PDB file of C-alpha atoms in Angstrom:
ATOM      1  CA  MET I   1     117.391  98.694  78.434  1.00  0.00           C
ATOM      2  CA  LYS I   2     114.440 101.045  78.863  1.00  0.00           C
ATOM      3  CA  LEU I   3     114.758 103.727  81.524  1.00  0.00           C
ATOM      4  CA  THR I   4     111.662 102.375  83.315  1.00  0.00           C
ATOM      5  CA  SER I   5     113.214  98.896  83.371  1.00  0.00           C
ATOM      6  CA  MET I   6     116.448 100.242  84.831  1.00  0.00           C
ATOM      7  CA  THR I   7     114.539 102.223  87.479  1.00  0.00           C
ATOM      8  CA  ALA I   8     112.410  99.231  88.419  1.00  0.00           C
ATOM      9  CA  MET I   9     115.429  96.915  88.575  1.00  0.00           C
ATOM     10  CA  CYS I  10     117.284  99.344  90.864  1.00  0.00           C
ATOM     11  CA  LEU I  11     114.241  99.675  93.122  1.00  0.00           C
ATOM     12  CA  LEU I  12     113.827  95.914  93.293  1.00  0.00           C
ATOM     13  CA  ALA I  13     117.507  95.442  94.144  1.00  0.00           C
ATOM     14  CA  SER I  14     117.354  98.154  96.821  1.00  0.00           C
ATOM     15  CA  THR I  15     114.222  96.650  98.356  1.00  0.00           C
ATOM     16  CA  ALA I  16     115.753  93.169  98.364  1.00  0.00           C
ATOM     17  CA  THR I  17     118.916  94.487 100.034  1.00  0.00           C
ATOM     18  CA  LEU I  18     117.025  96.386 102.742  1.00  0.00           C
ATOM     19  CA  THR I  19     114.786  93.444 103.600  1.00  0.00           C
ATOM     20  CA  GLN I  20     117.653  90.987 104.005  1.00  0.00           C
ATOM     21  CA  ALA I  21     118.211  90.032 107.656  1.00  0.00           C
ATOM     22  CA  ALA I  22     117.749  87.020 109.875  1.00  0.00           C
ATOM     23  CA  PRO I  23     114.179  85.898 109.139  1.00  0.00           C
ATOM     24  CA  VAL I  24     111.487  86.072 111.788  1.00  0.00           C
ATOM     25  CA  TRP I  25     110.149  82.943 110.112  1.00  0.00           C
ATOM     26  CA  GLN I  26     110.745  81.183 106.810  1.00  0.00           C
ATOM     27  CA  ASP I  27     109.208  78.386 104.786  1.00  0.00           C
ATOM     28  CA  PHE I  28     110.373  76.269 101.858  1.00  0.00           C
ATOM     29  CA  SER I  29     108.103  73.950  99.881  1.00  0.00           C
ATOM     30  CA  ILE I  30     107.944  71.816  96.744  1.00  0.00           C
ATOM     31  CA  THR I  31     104.702  71.299  94.802  1.00  0.00           C
ATOM     32  CA  GLY I  32     103.843  68.847  92.049  1.00  0.00           C
ATOM     33  CA  LEU I  33     100.947  69.623  89.683  1.00  0.00           C
ATOM     34  CA  TYR I  34      99.338  67.786  86.771  1.00  0.00           C
ATOM     35  CA  GLY I  35      96.495  69.093  84.614  1.00  0.00           C
ATOM     36  CA  GLU I  36      95.008  68.412  81.197  1.00  0.00           C
ATOM     37  CA  ASN I  37      93.261  71.658  80.175  1.00  0.00           C
ATOM     38  CA  TYR I  38      96.078  74.166  79.792  1.00  0.00           C
ATOM     39  CA  GLU I  39      95.999  76.823  77.058  1.00  0.00           C
ATOM     40  CA  ALA I  40      98.876  78.423  75.092  1.00  0.00           C
ATOM     41  CA  THR I  41     101.149  75.456  75.882  1.00  0.00           C
ATOM     42  CA  PRO I  42     102.673  72.876  73.505  1.00  0.00           C
ATOM     43  CA  ASP I  43     100.010  70.411  74.674  1.00  0.00           C
ATOM     44  CA  SER I  44      96.897  70.748  76.830  1.00  0.00           C
ATOM     45  CA  LYS I  45      98.489  68.325  79.313  1.00  0.00           C
ATOM     46  CA  GLN I  46     101.214  69.750  81.547  1.00  0.00           C
ATOM     47  CA  SER I  47     103.143  68.737  84.649  1.00  0.00           C
ATOM     48  CA  THR I  48     104.788  71.316  86.892  1.00  0.00           C
ATOM     49  CA  ALA I  49     107.287  71.224  89.743  1.00  0.00           C
ATOM     50  CA  THR I  50     107.142  74.427  91.832  1.00  0.00           C
ATOM     51  CA  PHE I  51     109.798  75.438  94.350  1.00  0.00           C
ATOM     52  CA  GLU I  52     108.692  78.180  96.790  1.00  0.00           C
ATOM     53  CA  TYR I  53     110.394  80.179  99.518  1.00  0.00           C
ATOM     54  CA  ALA I  54     108.672  82.680 101.816  1.00  0.00           C
ATOM     55  CA  ALA I  55     110.055  84.652 104.756  1.00  0.00           C
ATOM     56  CA  LYS I  56     109.026  87.367 107.176  1.00  0.00           C
ATOM     57  CA  LEU I  57     111.927  89.745 107.802  1.00  0.00           C
ATOM     58  CA  LYS I  58     112.599  92.655 110.132  1.00  0.00           C
ATOM     59  CA  TYR I  59     112.061  95.268 107.416  1.00  0.00           C
ATOM     60  CA  GLY I  60     109.529  93.517 105.234  1.00  0.00           C
ATOM     61  CA  ASP I  61     108.918  90.164 103.611  1.00  0.00           C
ATOM     62  CA  PHE I  62     110.268  88.044 100.777  1.00  0.00           C
ATOM     63  CA  PHE I  63     108.642  85.536  98.442  1.00  0.00           C
ATOM     64  CA  ALA I  64     110.082  83.669  95.472  1.00  0.00           C
ATOM     65  CA  PHE I  65     109.109  80.693  93.363  1.00  0.00           C
ATOM     66  CA  ALA I  66     110.288  78.821  90.284  1.00  0.00           C
ATOM     67  CA  ASP I  67     108.078  76.705  88.025  1.00  0.00           C
ATOM     68  CA  ARG I  68     109.631  73.910  85.969  1.00  0.00           C
ATOM     69  CA  THR I  69     106.999  72.843  83.445  1.00  0.00           C
ATOM     70  CA  ASN I  70     106.835  69.978  80.984  1.00  0.00           C
ATOM     71  CA  SER I  71     104.334  69.824  78.133  1.00  0.00           C
ATOM     72  CA  ASP I  72     104.569  67.514  75.119  1.00  0.00           C
ATOM     73  CA  GLY I  73     108.210  66.771  76.006  1.00  0.00           C
ATOM     74  CA  GLN I  74     109.148  70.457  76.086  1.00  0.00           C
ATOM     75  CA  SER I  75     110.415  71.892  79.364  1.00  0.00           C
ATOM     76  CA  ASP I  76     110.514  75.515  80.473  1.00  0.00           C
ATOM     77  CA  THR I  77     111.336  77.503  83.601  1.00  0.00           C
ATOM     78  CA  TYR I  78     109.610  80.594  84.942  1.00  0.00           C
ATOM     79  CA  PHE I  79     110.339  82.388  88.200  1.00  0.00           C
ATOM     80  CA  GLU I  80     109.296  85.357  90.321  1.00  0.00           C
ATOM     81  CA  VAL I  81     111.217  87.108  93.095  1.00  0.00           C
ATOM     82  CA  SER I  82     109.124  89.484  95.239  1.00  0.00           C
ATOM     83  CA  PRO I  83     110.734  91.455  98.085  1.00  0.00           C
ATOM     84  CA  ARG I  84     108.585  94.040  99.868  1.00  0.00           C
ATOM     85  CA  LEU I  85     109.779  96.785 102.206  1.00  0.00           C
ATOM     86  CA  SER I  86     107.640  97.687 105.235  1.00  0.00           C
ATOM     87  CA  LEU I  87     107.211 101.448 105.654  1.00  0.00           C
ATOM     88  CA  SER I  88     106.133 100.858 109.265  1.00  0.00           C
ATOM     89  CA  ALA I  89     109.383  99.036 110.039  1.00  0.00           C
ATOM     90  CA  ILE I  90     111.711 101.577 108.457  1.00  0.00           C
ATOM     91  CA  SER I  91     109.837 104.618 109.829  1.00  0.00           C
ATOM     92  CA  GLY I  92     109.214 103.248 113.297  1.00  0.00           C
ATOM     93  CA  GLN I  93     105.577 104.370 113.001  1.00  0.00           C
ATOM     94  CA  LYS I  94     102.590 102.040 112.869  1.00  0.00           C
ATOM     95  CA  LEU I  95     100.873 102.609 109.534  1.00  0.00           C
ATOM     96  CA  GLU I  96      97.569 101.049 110.470  1.00  0.00           C
ATOM     97  CA  PHE I  97      94.100 102.286 109.602  1.00  0.00           C
ATOM     98  CA  GLY I  98      90.879 100.373 109.119  1.00  0.00           C
ATOM     99  CA  PRO I  99      91.624  96.911 107.727  1.00  0.00           C
ATOM    100  CA  ILE I 100      95.139  97.981 106.650  1.00  0.00           C
ATOM    101  CA  LYS I 101      97.877  96.569 108.907  1.00  0.00           C
ATOM    102  CA  ASP I 102     100.902  97.920 107.028  1.00  0.00           C
ATOM    103  CA  VAL I 103     101.946  99.809 103.887  1.00  0.00           C
ATOM    104  CA  LEU I 104     104.873  98.501 101.861  1.00  0.00           C
ATOM    105  CA  ILE I 105     107.017  99.199  98.819  1.00  0.00           C
ATOM    106  CA  ALA I 106     106.254  96.226  96.569  1.00  0.00           C
ATOM    107  CA  THR I 107     108.572  94.903  93.860  1.00  0.00           C
ATOM    108  CA  THR I 108     108.707  91.777  91.692  1.00  0.00           C
ATOM    109  CA  TRP I 109     111.113  90.366  89.122  1.00  0.00           C
ATOM    110  CA  GLU I 110     109.475  88.016  86.624  1.00  0.00           C
ATOM    111  CA  GLY I 111     111.897  85.936  84.582  1.00  0.00           C
ATOM    112  CA  GLY I 112     111.639  83.252  81.946  1.00  0.00           C
ATOM    113  CA  LYS I 113     112.809  82.283  78.492  1.00  0.00           C
ATOM    114  CA  ASN I 114     113.923  85.466  76.702  1.00  0.00           C
ATOM    115  CA  MET I 115     112.037  87.756  79.097  1.00  0.00           C
ATOM    116  CA  ASN I 116     112.546  89.810  82.238  1.00  0.00           C
ATOM    117  CA  ASN I 117     109.781  92.006  83.660  1.00  0.00           C
ATOM    118  CA  TYR I 118     110.292  94.380  86.596  1.00  0.00           C
ATOM    119  CA  LEU I 119     107.285  95.403  88.671  1.00  0.00           C
ATOM    120  CA  TYR I 120     107.296  98.177  91.255  1.00  0.00           C
ATOM    121  CA  GLY I 121     104.599  99.865  93.287  1.00  0.00           C
ATOM    122  CA  VAL I 122     102.845  99.901  96.637  1.00  0.00           C
ATOM    123  CA  GLY I 123     101.325  97.145  98.728  1.00  0.00           C
ATOM    124  CA  VAL I 124      99.182  96.784 101.846  1.00  0.00           C
ATOM    125  CA  ASP I 125      98.718  93.975 104.336  1.00  0.00           C
ATOM    126  CA  LEU I 126      95.065  93.500 105.242  1.00  0.00           C
ATOM    127  CA  ALA I 127      93.326  92.176 108.339  1.00  0.00           C
ATOM    128  CA  ILE I 128      90.315  90.152 107.142  1.00  0.00           C
ATOM    129  CA  PRO I 129      88.364  87.835 109.457  1.00  0.00           C
ATOM    130  CA  TYR I 130      89.256  84.135 109.027  1.00  0.00           C
ATOM    131  CA  PHE I 131      92.164  84.933 106.693  1.00  0.00           C
ATOM    132  CA  GLN I 132      95.650  83.822 107.747  1.00  0.00           C
ATOM    133  CA  TYR I 133      97.035  86.524 105.466  1.00  0.00           C
ATOM    134  CA  ALA I 134      95.799  88.902 102.773  1.00  0.00           C
ATOM    135  CA  GLN I 135      98.001  91.171 100.663  1.00  0.00           C
ATOM    136  CA  LEU I 136      97.098  93.669  97.947  1.00  0.00           C
ATOM    137  CA  ASN I 137      99.803  95.072  95.646  1.00  0.00           C
ATOM    138  CA  LEU I 138      99.483  97.626  92.840  1.00  0.00           C
ATOM    139  CA  TYR I 139     102.368  97.583  90.359  1.00  0.00           C
ATOM    140  CA  ARG I 140     103.655  99.420  87.338  1.00  0.00           C
ATOM    141  CA  ALA I 141     105.207  96.733  85.123  1.00  0.00           C
ATOM    142  CA  ALA I 142     108.246  97.438  82.963  1.00  0.00           C
ATOM    143  CA  ASN I 143     107.878  94.592  80.460  1.00  0.00           C
ATOM    144  CA  ASP I 144     110.442  93.117  78.106  1.00  0.00           C
ATOM    145  CA  ILE I 145     108.386  91.717  75.251  1.00  0.00           C
ATOM    146  CA  GLN I 146     105.147  93.718  75.436  1.00  0.00           C
ATOM    147  CA  ALA I 147     104.013  97.208  76.310  1.00  0.00           C
ATOM    148  CA  ASP I 148     104.337  98.336  79.919  1.00  0.00           C
ATOM    149  CA  ASP I 149     101.138  98.046  81.930  1.00  0.00           C
ATOM    150  CA  TYR I 150      99.670  98.123  85.436  1.00  0.00           C
ATOM    151  CA  GLN I 151      98.970  95.059  87.554  1.00  0.00           C
ATOM    152  CA  LEU I 152      96.857  94.523  90.657  1.00  0.00           C
ATOM    153  CA  THR I 153      97.666  91.409  92.703  1.00  0.00           C
ATOM    154  CA  PHE I 154      95.733  90.001  95.650  1.00  0.00           C
ATOM    155  CA  THR I 155      97.158  87.019  97.573  1.00  0.00           C
ATOM    156  CA  TYR I 156      95.384  85.218 100.372  1.00  0.00           C
ATOM    157  CA  GLY I 157      95.290  82.190 102.637  1.00  0.00           C
ATOM    158  CA  VAL I 158      92.326  80.809 104.599  1.00  0.00           C
ATOM    159  CA  PRO I 159      92.965  77.865 106.956  1.00  0.00           C
ATOM    160  CA  PHE I 160      90.115  75.897 108.501  1.00  0.00           C
ATOM    161  CA  LYS I 161      89.392  72.613 110.246  1.00  0.00           C
ATOM    162  CA  LEU I 162      86.769  69.924 109.783  1.00  0.00           C
ATOM    163  CA  ALA I 163      86.771  67.717 112.867  1.00  0.00           C
ATOM    164  CA  ALA I 164      90.487  67.143 113.483  1.00  0.00           C
ATOM    165  CA  GLU I 165      91.499  67.562 109.835  1.00  0.00           C
ATOM    166  CA  GLU I 166      93.429  70.648 108.693  1.00  0.00           C
ATOM    167  CA  PHE I 167      92.653  72.370 105.387  1.00  0.00           C
ATOM    168  CA  LEU I 168      94.044  75.414 103.599  1.00  0.00           C
ATOM    169  CA  VAL I 169      92.630  77.447 100.723  1.00  0.00           C
ATOM    170  CA  ASP I 170      95.173  79.873  99.297  1.00  0.00           C
ATOM    171  CA  GLY I 171      96.003  81.542  96.036  1.00  0.00           C
ATOM    172  CA  PHE I 172      96.157  84.793  94.101  1.00  0.00           C
ATOM    173  CA  ILE I 173      94.285  87.033  91.713  1.00  0.00           C
ATOM    174  CA  ASP I 174      96.290  88.944  89.075  1.00  0.00           C
ATOM    175  CA  TRP I 175      94.609  91.599  86.945  1.00  0.00           C
ATOM    176  CA  SER I 176      96.531  93.678  84.416  1.00  0.00           C
ATOM    177  CA  THR I 177      95.553  96.476  82.077  1.00  0.00           C
ATOM    178  CA  ALA I 178      95.361  96.371  78.291  1.00  0.00           C
ATOM    179  CA  GLU I 179      98.049  98.398  76.518  1.00  0.00           C
ATOM    180  CA  LYS I 180      98.983  99.261  72.937  1.00  0.00           C
ATOM    181  CA  ASP I 181     102.552  99.784  71.763  1.00  0.00           C
ATOM    182  CA  GLN I 182     104.762  97.918  69.327  1.00  0.00           C
ATOM    183  CA  VAL I 183     103.226  94.763  70.837  1.00  0.00           C
ATOM    184  CA  ALA I 184      99.610  95.196  71.988  1.00  0.00           C
ATOM    185  CA  HIS I 185      98.028  92.968  74.602  1.00  0.00           C
ATOM    186  CA  SER I 186      94.590  92.622  76.145  1.00  0.00           C
ATOM    187  CA  SER I 187      93.654  93.047  79.774  1.00  0.00           C
ATOM    188  CA  GLU I 188      94.050  89.693  81.545  1.00  0.00           C
ATOM    189  CA  LEU I 189      92.744  88.134  84.719  1.00  0.00           C
ATOM    190  CA  ASN I 190      94.293  85.097  86.406  1.00  0.00           C
ATOM    191  CA  TRP I 191      92.577  83.650  89.476  1.00  0.00           C
ATOM    192  CA  THR I 192      94.396  80.596  90.789  1.00  0.00           C
ATOM    193  CA  THR I 193      93.357  78.836  94.003  1.00  0.00           C
ATOM    194  CA  GLN I 194      94.743  75.758  95.739  1.00  0.00           C
ATOM    195  CA  TRP I 195      92.436  73.610  97.875  1.00  0.00           C
ATOM    196  CA  LYS I 196      94.552  71.459 100.189  1.00  0.00           C
ATOM    197  CA  TRP I 197      94.188  68.854 102.938  1.00  0.00           C
ATOM    198  CA  ASN I 198      97.125  68.390 105.312  1.00  0.00           C
ATOM    199  CA  VAL I 199      97.672  64.629 105.621  1.00  0.00           C
ATOM    200  CA  GLY I 200     101.019  65.195 107.358  1.00  0.00           C
ATOM    201  CA  PRO I 201      99.766  64.706 110.970  1.00  0.00           C
ATOM    202  CA  HIS I 202      98.670  61.198 109.999  1.00  0.00           C
ATOM    203  CA  ILE I 203     102.334  60.462 109.183  1.00  0.00           C
ATOM    204  CA  ALA I 204     104.178  62.315 111.953  1.00  0.00           C
ATOM    205  CA  PRO I 205     103.553  65.325 114.245  1.00  0.00           C
ATOM    206  CA  ASN I 206     104.309  68.741 112.688  1.00  0.00           C
ATOM    207  CA  THR I 207     104.544  67.228 109.195  1.00  0.00           C
ATOM    208  CA  ARG I 208     102.949  69.356 106.464  1.00  0.00           C
ATOM    209  CA  LEU I 209     102.144  67.236 103.438  1.00  0.00           C
ATOM    210  CA  TYR I 210      99.177  68.537 101.454  1.00  0.00           C
ATOM    211  CA  LEU I 211      97.013  66.746  98.905  1.00  0.00           C
ATOM    212  CA  GLY I 212      94.422  68.551  96.861  1.00  0.00           C
ATOM    213  CA  ALA I 213      93.739  70.440  93.660  1.00  0.00           C
ATOM    214  CA  GLU I 214      94.610  73.718  91.998  1.00  0.00           C
ATOM    215  CA  TYR I 215      91.901  75.533  90.061  1.00  0.00           C
ATOM    216  CA  SER I 216      92.981  78.186  87.563  1.00  0.00           C
ATOM    217  CA  VAL I 217      90.744  80.588  85.649  1.00  0.00           C
ATOM    218  CA  TRP I 218      92.766  82.719  83.230  1.00  0.00           C
ATOM    219  CA  HIS I 219      91.046  85.217  80.904  1.00  0.00           C
ATOM    220  CA  ASN I 220      93.131  86.414  77.917  1.00  0.00           C
ATOM    221  CA  LYS I 221      96.107  84.304  79.018  1.00  0.00           C
ATOM    222  CA  TYR I 222      99.430  86.112  78.439  1.00  0.00           C
ATOM    223  CA  GLY I 223      97.366  89.031  77.130  1.00  0.00           C
ATOM    224  CA  ILE I 224      96.277  87.021  74.048  1.00  0.00           C
ATOM    225  CA  PRO I 225      92.688  87.976  73.169  1.00  0.00           C
ATOM    226  CA  GLY I 226      90.261  85.067  73.436  1.00  0.00           C
ATOM    227  CA  VAL I 227      92.707  82.604  74.990  1.00  0.00           C
ATOM    228  CA  ASN I 228      90.838  81.556  78.127  1.00  0.00           C
ATOM    229  CA  GLU I 229      92.002  78.797  80.453  1.00  0.00           C
ATOM    230  CA  ASN I 230      89.817  76.856  82.861  1.00  0.00           C
ATOM    231  CA  ASN I 231      91.953  74.141  84.387  1.00  0.00           C
ATOM    232  CA  VAL I 232      91.977  71.816  87.398  1.00  0.00           C
ATOM    233  CA  SER I 233      95.292  70.209  88.377  1.00  0.00           C
ATOM    234  CA  ALA I 234      95.985  67.425  90.858  1.00  0.00           C
ATOM    235  CA  LEU I 235      98.311  68.698  93.589  1.00  0.00           C
ATOM    236  CA  VAL I 236     100.779  67.369  96.142  1.00  0.00           C
ATOM    237  CA  LYS I 237     102.789  69.828  98.274  1.00  0.00           C
ATOM    238  CA  TYR I 238     105.407  69.281 100.980  1.00  0.00           C
ATOM    239  CA  HIS I 239     106.758  71.920 103.364  1.00  0.00           C
ATOM    240  CA  PHE I 240     110.246  71.422 104.783  1.00  0.00           C
TER     241      PHE I 240
END
């Protein structure tokens, strides 16, 4: 294992350990997706079941998800585990300035078939009008099957209402650098947004059942030059 991979794995494990405590809040959800314009998959049609867990903890936050995909009868699993450690919480000092609400140590473990990537860096929580949350993380990625690179990730959520109906627009933007090593890869950009309507209140109070669509724009998917995805997937999501 490369030294950078070992360092990143140790940092991720340390961050995960320090953030573990009784959650301030937590959320678990299951999402079903179906689209017909995927790239770099066995078939352009693909269905996905996504299991997500998010929690706010005393010393940071924690997010993890697993995708179980099926395309042309072939199934695969991909997951990410992302603990972040709040420097405000561990120092006892408010690290706030301008739109920045907090500064964090950010880590992520990406895992899938024959690959494990370890990302480590710094993150900030941002206060942006109308946004429920906004996070910006800058990582150094210790990659298994391609050259190490840098990644910038922005995640966001914007709730709004039309009459009495509840809507949520949330998603992420991933941008990574191009690198050359034994395996070269191009710079890639993945902007994925979910547009969702909460039909749950029409079923029972406090129920969160979303219907909507996911729109994904992916330039140089997986770092493959010229592989560009522009896909809309039907979406159903339930929060427990």
